[in-house]
Tab-separated table of C-alpha atoms in Angstrom:
chain	number	residue	atom	x	y	z
A	142	MET	CA	-4.630	-7.369	2.742
A	143	LYS	CA	-1.031	-8.440	3.455
A	144	LYS	CA	-0.291	-10.476	6.439
A	145	VAL	CA	0.326	-8.071	9.335
A	146	LEU	CA	3.860	-8.611	10.739
A	147	SER	CA	4.875	-10.899	7.956
A	148	LEU	CA	7.216	-8.552	6.226
A	149	ALA	CA	9.253	-7.587	9.099
A	150	ALA	CA	9.481	-11.195	10.429
A	151	ALA	CA	10.065	-13.013	7.116
A	152	GLY	CA	11.600	-10.479	4.822
A	153	LEU	CA	10.815	-8.476	1.892
A	154	LEU	CA	9.475	-11.278	-0.180
A	155	ALA	CA	7.499	-13.343	2.343
A	156	ALA	CA	6.154	-15.600	-0.452
A	157	GLY	CA	9.618	-16.110	-1.984
A	158	ALA	CA	11.333	-16.639	1.308
A	159	ALA	CA	9.954	-20.104	1.670
A	160	GLN	CA	11.691	-20.961	-1.526
A	161	ALA	CA	14.902	-18.850	-1.005
A	162	GLY	CA	18.326	-20.378	-0.718
A	163	THR	CA	20.607	-20.413	2.164
A	164	LEU	CA	24.303	-19.040	1.993
A	165	THR	CA	26.932	-19.699	4.723
A	166	VAL	CA	28.953	-16.617	5.252
A	167	ALA	CA	31.347	-16.290	8.073
A	168	ASN	CA	29.883	-19.224	10.001
A	169	SER	CA	26.384	-17.705	9.497
A	170	ASP	CA	23.502	-18.757	7.640
A	171	ILE	CA	22.043	-16.039	5.463
A	172	THR	CA	18.928	-16.428	3.350
A	173	LEU	CA	18.904	-15.154	-0.291
A	174	TYR	CA	15.551	-14.199	-1.682
A	175	GLY	CA	14.211	-11.993	-4.553
A	176	GLY	CA	11.907	-11.742	-7.540
A	177	VAL	CA	11.360	-10.501	-10.971
A	178	SER	CA	8.110	-9.721	-12.688
A	179	ALA	CA	7.265	-8.152	-16.076
A	180	SER	CA	3.948	-6.553	-16.921
A	181	TYR	CA	1.675	-4.942	-19.567
A	182	ASP	CA	-1.068	-2.499	-18.845
A	183	TRP	CA	-3.666	-0.583	-20.610
A	184	GLN	CA	-5.538	2.554	-19.012
A	185	SER	CA	-8.452	4.451	-20.224
A	186	SER	CA	-7.447	7.586	-18.353
A	187	ASP	CA	-4.845	8.932	-15.698
A	188	HIS	CA	-5.028	11.083	-12.885
A	189	ILE	CA	-4.909	14.864	-13.654
A	190	ALA	CA	-1.906	15.319	-11.572
A	191	GLY	CA	0.176	13.574	-14.310
A	192	GLY	CA	-1.380	15.906	-17.129
A	193	SER	CA	-2.662	14.587	-20.603
A	194	GLY	CA	-0.630	13.177	-23.497
A	195	PHE	CA	0.343	9.788	-21.689
A	196	ASN	CA	0.698	6.437	-23.368
A	197	LYS	CA	-2.485	4.473	-22.833
A	198	ASP	CA	-0.479	1.080	-22.883
A	199	ASN	CA	2.793	0.396	-21.472
A	200	PHE	CA	5.407	-2.404	-20.749
A	201	HIS	CA	7.041	-2.647	-17.446
A	202	VAL	CA	9.779	-4.449	-15.501
A	203	SER	CA	7.319	-4.119	-12.658
A	204	THR	CA	9.709	-5.611	-10.076
A	205	PHE	CA	13.192	-6.474	-9.757
A	206	ALA	CA	14.411	-7.215	-6.135
A	207	ILE	CA	17.095	-9.092	-4.422
A	208	GLY	CA	17.846	-9.381	-0.773
A	209	LEU	CA	19.667	-10.941	2.142
A	210	MET	CA	18.337	-11.692	5.597
A	211	LYS	CA	19.666	-13.246	8.828
A	212	LYS	CA	17.012	-13.853	11.424
A	213	ALA	CA	17.810	-12.987	15.053
A	214	ASP	CA	17.359	-15.692	17.615
A	215	ALA	CA	18.543	-16.839	21.041
A	216	ASN	CA	21.798	-18.284	19.568
A	217	SER	CA	22.547	-15.140	17.638
A	218	PRO	CA	20.623	-12.201	18.984
A	219	ILE	CA	21.478	-9.693	16.149
A	220	GLY	CA	20.308	-10.207	12.505
A	221	PHE	CA	19.504	-8.053	9.611
A	222	ASN	CA	17.235	-7.718	6.493
A	223	ALA	CA	18.385	-5.811	3.532
A	224	ALA	CA	16.885	-5.633	-0.004
A	225	PHE	CA	17.641	-3.721	-3.208
A	226	ALA	CA	14.859	-3.182	-5.688
A	227	SER	CA	13.601	-1.204	-8.680
A	228	PHE	CA	9.675	-1.313	-8.986
A	229	GLN	CA	6.685	0.241	-10.357
A	230	VAL	CA	3.785	1.346	-8.266
A	231	PRO	CA	0.801	1.151	-10.348
A	232	THR	CA	-2.520	2.084	-8.401
A	233	VAL	CA	-6.042	1.926	-9.393
A	234	LEU	CA	-6.317	5.727	-8.884
A	235	ALA	CA	-2.991	6.624	-10.972
A	236	SER	CA	-0.346	5.088	-13.019
A	237	PRO	CA	3.372	4.630	-11.915
A	238	ARG	CA	4.351	7.786	-13.628
A	239	VAL	CA	2.132	10.000	-11.404
A	240	VAL	CA	3.677	8.467	-8.372
A	241	ASN	CA	7.236	8.963	-9.696
A	242	THR	CA	7.050	12.291	-11.518
A	243	PRO	CA	7.386	14.128	-9.338
A	244	PRO	CA	8.069	11.614	-6.576
A	245	LEU	CA	5.234	11.196	-4.088
A	246	ILE	CA	7.608	9.108	-1.924
A	247	ALA	CA	10.099	10.839	0.174
A	248	SER	CA	12.711	8.183	-0.362
A	249	GLY	CA	12.844	8.996	-4.119
A	250	SER	CA	11.777	7.270	-7.330
A	251	THR	CA	10.852	3.686	-7.019
A	252	SER	CA	12.344	3.036	-10.486
A	253	THR	CA	15.575	3.675	-8.993
A	254	PHE	CA	17.589	0.298	-7.969
A	255	ALA	CA	18.246	1.218	-4.201
A	256	PRO	CA	17.860	-0.267	-0.838
A	257	TRP	CA	14.003	-0.109	-0.158
A	258	LEU	CA	14.106	-2.176	2.973
A	259	ALA	CA	17.226	-2.348	5.320
A	260	TYR	CA	17.212	-2.827	9.187
A	261	VAL	CA	19.230	-4.545	11.800
A	262	THR	CA	17.333	-6.666	14.313
A	263	ILE	CA	18.353	-7.002	17.890
A	264	ALA	CA	16.482	-9.717	19.982
A	265	PRO	CA	17.781	-9.452	23.527
A	266	VAL	CA	15.190	-11.782	25.090
A	267	GLU	CA	12.659	-14.353	23.916
A	268	GLY	CA	9.692	-12.817	22.274
A	269	LEU	CA	11.227	-9.108	22.112
A	270	SER	CA	12.926	-7.543	19.066
A	271	ILE	CA	14.001	-4.238	18.083
A	272	ASP	CA	14.370	-3.297	14.375
A	273	ALA	CA	16.224	-0.145	13.322
A	274	GLY	CA	16.880	1.170	9.743
A	275	LEU	CA	14.621	1.604	6.716
A	276	LEU	CA	11.192	0.109	7.542
A	277	TRP	CA	7.788	-0.539	5.948
A	278	ASN	CA	4.464	0.223	7.575
A	279	LYS	CA	2.689	-2.921	9.031
A	280	PHE	CA	-0.762	-2.639	7.482
A	281	GLY	CA	-2.384	-2.616	4.047
A	282	GLU	CA	-0.919	-3.616	0.806
A	283	ALA	CA	2.987	-3.924	0.180
A	284	PRO	CA	4.786	-1.438	-2.216
A	285	LEU	CA	5.947	-4.348	-4.620
A	286	THR	CA	3.309	-5.862	-7.100
A	287	ILE	CA	4.629	-9.446	-6.464
A	288	LEU	CA	3.800	-9.276	-2.741
A	289	ASN	CA	0.181	-8.503	-3.464
A	290	ARG	CA	-2.837	-10.263	-4.664
A	291	HIS	CA	-3.429	-7.654	-7.195
A	292	TYR	CA	-1.255	-5.915	-9.828
A	293	THR	CA	-2.626	-2.384	-8.847
A	294	ARG	CA	-2.667	-1.027	-5.442
A	295	GLY	CA	-6.093	0.035	-4.006
A	296	ILE	CA	-7.273	3.494	-3.009
A	297	LEU	CA	-6.557	2.999	0.757
A	298	PHE	CA	-2.921	2.209	-0.251
A	299	THR	CA	-2.622	5.801	-1.491
A	300	GLY	CA	-3.182	7.286	1.963
A	301	HIS	CA	-0.675	5.030	3.691
A	302	PRO	CA	3.042	5.602	4.667
A	303	VAL	CA	5.317	3.337	2.724
A	304	VAL	CA	8.861	3.393	3.710
A	305	TYR	CA	10.655	5.411	6.393
A	306	ALA	CA	13.810	5.467	8.348
A	307	GLY	CA	13.183	4.819	12.127
A	308	ALA	CA	13.179	2.145	14.826
A	309	ARG	CA	10.446	-0.320	15.964
A	310	ALA	CA	10.099	-2.523	18.978
A	311	ASN	CA	8.099	-5.871	18.476
A	312	TYR	CA	6.849	-8.101	21.429
A	313	ASP	CA	5.230	-11.556	20.979
A	314	ALA	CA	3.126	-12.226	24.033
A	315	GLY	CA	1.796	-15.571	22.573
A	316	ILE	CA	-1.888	-14.640	22.627
A	317	ALA	CA	-1.133	-11.157	20.948
A	318	GLN	CA	1.786	-9.397	19.071
A	319	VAL	CA	2.280	-5.730	19.667
A	320	TYR	CA	4.645	-3.117	18.293
A	321	VAL	CA	5.698	0.627	18.915
A	322	GLY	CA	7.971	2.693	16.773
A	323	TYR	CA	9.227	6.083	15.978
A	324	ASN	CA	10.314	7.525	12.570
A	325	GLN	CA	11.216	10.610	10.751
A	326	GLY	CA	8.473	10.689	8.316
A	327	GLY	CA	8.477	9.313	4.702
A	328	GLY	CA	6.028	7.213	2.774
A	329	LEU	CA	3.447	8.156	0.159
A	330	ARG	CA	2.457	11.809	-0.406
A	331	GLN	CA	5.447	12.997	1.751
A	332	GLY	CA	7.867	14.202	-0.941
A	333	SER	CA	10.292	17.119	-0.450
A	334	THR	CA	8.289	19.640	-2.451
A	335	ALA	CA	5.386	21.735	-1.288
A	336	THR	CA	3.182	20.485	-4.192
A	337	TYR	CA	3.157	16.846	-2.987
A	338	GLY	CA	4.136	16.647	0.736
A	339	TYR	CA	2.947	17.226	4.163
A	340	ASN	CA	6.549	17.274	5.214
A	341	PRO	CA	6.028	15.970	8.720
A	342	SER	CA	8.951	16.213	11.198
A	343	ASP	CA	8.417	12.890	12.786
A	344	ALA	CA	5.830	10.269	13.388
A	345	VAL	CA	5.040	7.490	15.912
A	346	GLU	CA	3.363	4.217	15.405
A	347	ALA	CA	1.779	1.433	17.317
A	348	GLY	CA	-0.320	-1.730	16.948
A	349	ILE	CA	-1.554	-5.173	18.077
A	350	VAL	CA	-2.580	-8.268	16.329
A	351	PHE	CA	-4.493	-11.148	17.876
A	352	ASN	CA	-7.093	-13.804	17.189
A	353	LEU	CA	-10.467	-12.946	18.668
A	354	SER	CA	-11.155	-16.682	19.053
A	355	ASP	CA	-8.383	-16.832	21.740
A	356	PHE	CA	-10.547	-14.534	23.978
A	357	VAL	CA	-13.972	-15.355	23.267
A	358	GLY	CA	-13.920	-18.832	21.616
A	359	PHE	CA	-14.680	-17.731	17.964
A	360	GLY	CA	-14.048	-14.995	15.527
A	361	SER	CA	-11.230	-13.856	13.142
A	362	LYS	CA	-7.868	-12.513	13.241
A	363	VAL	CA	-7.940	-8.878	14.263
A	364	SER	CA	-5.228	-6.055	14.044
A	365	LEU	CA	-5.390	-2.462	15.232
A	366	HIS	CA	-2.819	0.216	14.065
A	367	THR	CA	-2.253	3.824	14.506
A	368	TYR	CA	0.455	5.966	12.658
A	369	ASN	CA	0.450	9.602	13.880
A	370	GLU	CA	2.644	12.309	12.238
A	371	ALA	CA	3.703	15.657	13.646
A	372	LYS	CA	1.961	18.313	11.678
A	373	GLY	CA	0.516	15.769	9.253
A	374	ARG	CA	-1.854	12.707	9.370
A	375	ASP	CA	-3.339	10.926	12.209
A	376	LEU	CA	-4.236	7.382	10.770
A	377	TYR	CA	-6.181	4.703	12.519
A	378	VAL	CA	-6.599	1.394	10.988
A	379	LEU	CA	-8.679	-1.781	11.707
A	380	CYS	CA	-8.119	-5.119	9.859
A	381	THR	CA	-9.844	-8.465	10.156
A	382	LYS	CA	-9.268	-11.696	8.315
A	383	VAL	CA	-10.882	-15.191	8.310
A	384	ASP	CA	-10.172	-18.334	6.396
A	385	LEU	CA	-13.326	-20.130	5.219
A	386	GLY	CA	-11.496	-22.783	3.229
A	387	PHE	CA	-11.549	-22.082	-0.402
A	388	VAL	CA	-12.192	-18.386	0.174
A	389	LYS	CA	-10.373	-16.106	2.496
A	390	ALA	CA	-11.963	-12.811	3.439
A	391	GLY	CA	-10.425	-9.583	4.684
A	392	LEU	CA	-11.862	-6.223	5.780
A	393	GLU	CA	-9.752	-3.045	6.285
A	394	PHE	CA	-11.101	0.177	7.720
A	395	ASP	CA	-9.215	3.426	7.697
A	396	TYR	CA	-9.815	6.612	9.446
A	397	THR	CA	-7.681	9.676	8.718
A	398	ARG	CA	-7.541	13.087	10.380
A	399	LEU	CA	-5.297	15.985	9.449
A	400	ASP	CA	-3.357	18.115	12.217
A	401	ASP	CA	-3.973	21.783	12.137
A	402	GLU	CA	-0.864	22.314	9.984
A	403	ALA	CA	-2.005	20.138	7.224
A	404	ASP	CA	-5.661	20.985	7.394
A	405	ARG	CA	-6.763	22.772	4.170
A	406	SER	CA	-9.090	25.152	6.111
A	407	ASN	CA	-6.032	26.311	8.190
A	408	LEU	CA	-3.340	26.705	5.414
A	409	LYS	CA	-3.982	30.392	4.786
A	410	ALA	CA	-2.635	31.280	8.253
A	411	SER	CA	-0.113	28.487	8.759
A	412	GLY	CA	1.331	28.037	5.064
A	413	ALA	CA	1.665	24.439	5.616
A	414	HIS	CA	2.510	22.135	2.744
A	415	GLN	CA	-0.802	20.597	1.522
A	416	PRO	CA	-1.009	19.443	-2.195
A	417	PHE	CA	-4.418	21.098	-2.944
A	418	GLY	CA	-3.860	24.439	-1.169
A	419	TYR	CA	-6.290	26.568	1.021
A	420	ASN	CA	-9.949	26.016	1.107
A	421	ALA	CA	-12.049	27.382	4.069
A	422	GLY	CA	-14.771	24.843	3.808
A	423	ALA	CA	-12.721	21.887	3.384
A	424	ASP	CA	-13.204	18.898	5.931
A	425	ASN	CA	-10.213	17.755	7.927
A	426	SER	CA	-10.949	14.097	7.879
A	427	ALA	CA	-11.599	11.077	5.461
A	428	TRP	CA	-12.528	7.405	5.787
A	429	GLY	CA	-12.440	4.240	3.694
A	430	ILE	CA	-13.171	0.735	3.743
A	431	ALA	CA	-11.760	-2.291	1.573
A	432	LEU	CA	-13.328	-5.940	1.164
A	433	ASN	CA	-10.861	-8.426	-0.044
A	434	LEU	CA	-12.048	-11.986	-1.212
A	435	ASP	CA	-9.647	-14.483	-2.325
A	436	PHE	CA	-11.026	-17.535	-3.862
A	437	ASP	CA	-8.311	-20.170	-3.656
A	438	PHE	CA	-8.839	-23.035	-5.834
A	439	LEU	CA	-5.212	-24.065	-5.439
A	440	ASN	CA	-5.598	-24.826	-1.582
A	441	ALA	CA	-9.060	-26.557	-2.464
A	442	GLN	CA	-7.062	-28.800	-4.831
A	443	VAL	CA	-9.292	-27.848	-7.869
A	444	ALA	CA	-6.898	-25.919	-10.012
A	445	ASN	CA	-3.695	-23.954	-9.659
A	446	VAL	CA	-5.759	-20.774	-9.869
A	447	THR	CA	-6.742	-18.127	-7.248
A	448	VAL	CA	-9.211	-15.321	-8.066
A	449	PRO	CA	-8.620	-12.188	-5.562
A	450	ILE	CA	-11.446	-9.489	-5.566
A	451	ARG	CA	-10.990	-6.150	-4.007
A	452	ILE	CA	-13.901	-3.750	-3.393
A	453	GLU	CA	-13.246	-0.389	-1.908
A	454	TYR	CA	-15.365	2.683	-0.884
A	455	VAL	CA	-13.817	6.081	0.353
A	456	ASP	CA	-15.526	9.274	1.599
A	457	ASN	CA	-12.830	12.054	1.154
A	458	GLY	CA	-14.887	14.705	2.753
A	459	SER	CA	-16.099	17.913	1.103
A	460	SER	CA	-14.866	21.311	0.279
A	461	SER	CA	-16.636	24.636	-0.737
A	462	GLY	CA	-16.688	26.630	-3.959
A	463	SER	CA	-15.345	25.309	-7.162
A	464	ASP	CA	-12.769	23.123	-5.260
A	465	ILE	CA	-13.146	19.427	-5.782
A	466	TRP	CA	-10.642	17.943	-3.607
A	467	GLY	CA	-12.449	17.706	-0.315
A	468	SER	CA	-9.980	16.983	2.706
A	469	GLY	CA	-7.208	16.479	0.273
A	470	ILE	CA	-6.299	13.201	2.280
A	471	TYR	CA	-6.707	10.982	-0.643
A	472	LEU	CA	-6.184	12.070	-4.300
A	473	THR	CA	-9.786	10.930	-5.296
A	474	GLY	CA	-11.409	14.423	-5.097
A	475	GLU	CA	-14.381	15.224	-2.739
A	476	GLY	CA	-17.251	13.011	-1.621
A	477	SER	CA	-17.388	9.211	-2.275
A	478	THR	CA	-15.262	6.930	-4.658
A	479	TRP	CA	-15.442	3.414	-5.208
A	480	SER	CA	-13.371	0.770	-7.022
A	481	PHE	CA	-13.555	-2.904	-8.218
A	482	THR	CA	-10.547	-5.018	-8.885
A	483	VAL	CA	-10.478	-8.879	-9.947
A	484	THR	CA	-7.286	-10.604	-10.629
A	485	PRO	CA	-7.483	-14.226	-11.831
A	486	THR	CA	-3.984	-15.832	-11.185
A	487	TYR	CA	-2.514	-19.057	-12.378
A	488	LYS	CA	0.188	-20.473	-10.225
A	489	PRO	CA	2.056	-23.297	-11.894
A	490	THR	CA	4.482	-23.659	-9.168
A	491	LYS	CA	4.497	-22.113	-5.508
A	492	ASN	CA	7.072	-19.358	-6.663
A	493	THR	CA	5.767	-18.492	-10.159
A	494	PHE	CA	2.607	-16.797	-11.311
A	495	ALA	CA	0.922	-15.245	-14.258
A	496	ARG	CA	-2.281	-13.130	-13.843
A	497	VAL	CA	-4.655	-10.765	-15.613
A	498	GLU	CA	-6.475	-7.868	-13.997
A	499	LEU	CA	-9.321	-5.653	-14.405
A	500	ALA	CA	-9.569	-2.568	-12.155
A	501	TYR	CA	-12.266	0.181	-12.211
A	502	ILE	CA	-12.589	3.262	-10.277
A	503	TYR	CA	-15.328	5.900	-10.226
A	504	THR	CA	-15.343	9.294	-8.375
A	505	ASN	CA	-18.205	11.780	-7.816
A	506	ALA	CA	-15.811	14.732	-7.781
A	507	TYR	CA	-17.052	17.155	-10.419
A	508	PHE	CA	-17.520	20.811	-10.924
A	509	ALA	CA	-19.709	21.829	-13.702
A	510	PRO	CA	-18.734	25.327	-14.666
A	511	THR	CA	-15.034	24.254	-15.449
A	512	ASN	CA	-15.844	20.557	-16.246
A	513	GLN	CA	-13.063	19.632	-13.678
A	514	LYS	CA	-12.846	15.978	-12.870
A	515	VAL	CA	-10.183	13.792	-11.266
A	516	PHE	CA	-9.076	11.942	-14.402
A	517	THR	CA	-8.315	12.888	-17.957
A	518	ASP	CA	-7.692	10.670	-21.048
A	519	ASP	CA	-4.704	10.856	-23.453
A	520	LYS	CA	-6.414	13.720	-25.333
A	521	GLY	CA	-7.070	15.852	-22.363
A	522	ASN	CA	-10.679	15.206	-21.830
A	523	ALA	CA	-12.050	15.283	-18.372
A	524	LYS	CA	-13.282	11.795	-16.811
A	525	ASP	CA	-14.940	10.677	-13.903
A	526	ASN	CA	-13.599	6.980	-14.113
A	527	ARG	CA	-10.647	5.158	-15.001
A	528	THR	CA	-10.191	1.504	-16.129
A	529	VAL	CA	-6.984	-0.627	-16.043
A	530	LEU	CA	-6.455	-3.798	-17.817
A	531	ALA	CA	-3.168	-5.539	-17.095
A	532	PHE	CA	-1.131	-8.755	-17.440
A	533	GLU	CA	1.805	-9.791	-15.148
A	534	ALA	CA	3.993	-12.651	-14.732
A	535	GLY	CA	6.685	-13.258	-12.133
A	536	PHE	CA	9.116	-15.514	-10.615
A	537	LEU	CA	10.152	-15.535	-6.808
A	538	PHE	CA	13.290	-17.114	-5.422
């Protein structure tokens, strides 16, 4: 689970920013940051949205990103953060080709080298800042592989917004940090076509982050978030995180409900854009939970190795008849789905890494008469599970 608020405050590559260089331009100190990673992955099957006949193994330039950042402060109340990137979005549920063909992200294909984060910050008074431009959501995993503990993104990531144009106000009250924002839609599952988008006209967001120990004397870091779209999803997220020394533990709980215009049981009348069409018996909500464990032997001074583990469970709701897609909020099919991911990572230096990963997902969605399942192998055979084996090496600057 990525650190909440870290991306907006510290730049696109939070891990790399600490190693970044400083440029002096027009009497201003500007931070240069970025990263490059290459990967190889093998998959036993892929999501049926991508069809059959795919390559089971692939080489990728999984990330190439470069950015500039100037923090706003009392002496210079206007700053900026801008990053160009080309990257792959491998998920435990589907390969990068499913994400990008056709694009599930409203901003376009992630393999296009383009600005994927670009905003101006105004900090008029101490503790208050306003960001306006191209923003990322403040919860869950980051879009780029090199910003996450794992190579693949989890199931919950596939139900989140990703990048959108808008404005956000942030306030640090000391014992808590809060934010509110408005944007014009975007993110995952919000492409311009009726096949893959809800097409919301706008959205509002809000959140708070605090340490429970500051209020009751004990407890972990807690964050609460909401992201509500007009004619789309209403998403509510609870995150907790605790550092136990050699192991860090994080828990994320998501609940999503569809507005009437995106509810599959209402689409026959409204004609709204929902990727799985009309089903009178479809639920209009889904929930999921992710447990993240990071065994950090580097901090424990045992070895330059970390072993992150991610365990997820999602209930996507049900649907009637031969339909297997439940609420349609996740691409997991109806009913329950679970995944397990483990990613042993070697870090020879603070800004370099090499990792291997095993990711597995199983979904119960299955309709016997047509043998319809969520996954298919490269020969077109229906599958109820997917395994990914991957290797990635990266350098951050």
